[in-house]
Amino acid sequence: MSSKQLVTNVSSLKGTIQVPGDKSISHRAVMFGSIAKGKTTVTGFLPGEDCLSTINCFRKMGVRITQTGEYVEIESDGINGLKEPKDILDVGNSGTTTRLMLGILATRPFHSVLIGDESIAKRPMGRVTNPLRQMGAVIDGRENGMYTPLSIRGGDTVGIQYHSPVASAQVKSAILLAGLGSKGVTTVTEPALSRDHTERMLEAFGAAVIRDGLSVSIEGGQTLTATEIKVPGDISSAAFFLAAGAIVPNSRIILKNVGMNPTRTGIVTVLQKMGAELEITNERIVNGEPVADLTISTSNLTATEISGDIIPALIDEIPIIALLATQADGQTVIRNAEELKVKETNRIDTVVTELKKMGAMIEATDDGMIIHGKSPLHGAEVNSYGDHRIGMMLAIAALLSKSDTILQDADAIAVSYPNFFDHLTELVKED
Ligand code: S3P
């Protein structure tokens, strides 16, 4: 389905918004609630399309889930209560649903089939299916189980020690979830620290997880117990309005209740390094996750270099960082970000191609991009290519452009931020 959205120049953005719930945490709340004994309640849930795909998949395995907006109740008899699905499990556009659910299905003594959209069909699944096969799961699929559709016959799995070649929370989480349902201990070691929501939430559900530097271990056979989860706002969604507040003239935006897990705050570090007027207030811990309010004002930004271990902490924010860099003084270089090529789109290509259409001076490299700053942007006909984060980045770019922009495939934004344009309109109105 394709949809067009007109986005025009604005003179200022002002006001307070509460960004929607964290996507990574919302997925995990539903998945862990579905394998925990009892009734789990979730508040602040993200009712975006990706997380709704997760709910639908677990309903097909017999879990009783009710969802009304941001409130979800999950009733489960525990991991052994999951039933063989009579139908295929449709993951839609969601990589997190696909990979984490593979970890759960790998240990279940039944057959299941996972299928997703065109974008999911291009995303590498061998990074998860190979270690799960080493644990004993029988997995087949397109190109010998490297791509969806995938078929899984699980059960009788044993723990492994796995060195992941990529810093990926999806890979780490899939193996830890498989470890939970396997005999013995499972350890995952990654090359740099990826987001640790799985580790934190497993503890909230009563499981013991042992962390040692870049390694995490879990003992199989532990049972999860239902709990109450409060999902903080998604820093990856906040990032779009943090950038907008910094680069649209005469702006001041307050973002309430933003998740500040240190494995996710690379965008805050980069904004600070670029000289942004950013205030962090009301810092607190909710459900084992740090949370704060953020205030951003129009800023004079300077270029920066981004590479190395910070990349996993801002991987989803690189499209919007690229836009920030077009407005900063100097040349920004982003390196070691080859993982961008296997996201919802090849984000090196889509960011560079679409921002160039708007007049940005930006070049793709093998593992990132080089952006020349202080380039005035102009309106254009641009495309999200079905990638929510590319769509939101282009909508923010359009606010700076003197002429109008038409954003094709704007519907994709509903994957993670269904009320994005409502929030934008609120900020434009309040003056
Ligand atoms: C996610 C992990 C990241 C991130 C994605 C969500 C998660 O992917 O890009 O949006 O919830 O675990 P990778 O694990 O592939 O890096």
Tab-separated table of C-alpha atoms and ligand atoms in Angstrom, residues 23-24 27-28 96 99-100 123 127 167-171 173 195 315-316 339 343-344 389, ligand 1:
chain	number	residue	atom	x	y	z
A	23	LYS	CA	9.369	-0.681	20.576
A	24	SER	CA	12.092	-3.053	21.823
A	27	HIS	CA	7.919	-6.556	21.988
A	28	ARG	CA	9.745	-8.142	24.901
A	96	THR	CA	12.568	-8.183	16.350
A	99	ARG	CA	14.428	-13.194	15.471
A	100	LEU	CA	13.316	-13.257	19.123
A	123	ARG	CA	16.857	-9.592	5.965
A	127	ARG	CA	22.718	-15.052	12.097
A	167	ALA	CA	26.732	-6.683	18.015
A	168	SER	CA	23.024	-7.403	17.676
A	169	ALA	CA	20.488	-7.487	20.487
A	170	GLN	CA	18.191	-9.520	18.276
A	171	VAL	CA	20.817	-12.262	17.889
A	173	SER	CA	18.141	-12.225	22.704
A	195	ARG	CA	20.880	-3.021	23.882
A	315	ILE	CA	22.243	2.309	15.057
A	316	ASP	CA	18.545	3.183	14.552
A	339	GLU	CA	24.697	-3.097	9.880
A	343	LYS	CA	17.790	-2.886	8.376
A	344	GLU	CA	14.221	-2.365	7.052
A	389	ARG	CA	12.689	5.643	10.194
B	1	S3P	C1	16.372	-4.300	18.255
B	1	S3P	C2	17.717	-4.422	17.969
B	1	S3P	C3	18.391	-3.716	16.870
B	1	S3P	C4	17.553	-2.540	16.374
B	1	S3P	C5	16.100	-2.906	16.184
B	1	S3P	C6	15.498	-3.390	17.492
B	1	S3P	C7	15.801	-5.086	19.379
B	1	S3P	O1	18.583	-4.609	15.797
B	1	S3P	O2	18.095	-2.045	15.150
B	1	S3P	O3	15.367	-1.775	15.731
B	1	S3P	O4	14.679	-4.781	19.814
B	1	S3P	O5	16.484	-5.996	19.852
B	1	S3P	P1	19.852	-5.596	15.713
B	1	S3P	O6	19.782	-6.521	16.854
B	1	S3P	O7	19.685	-6.340	14.423
B	1	S3P	O8	21.054	-4.716	15.712
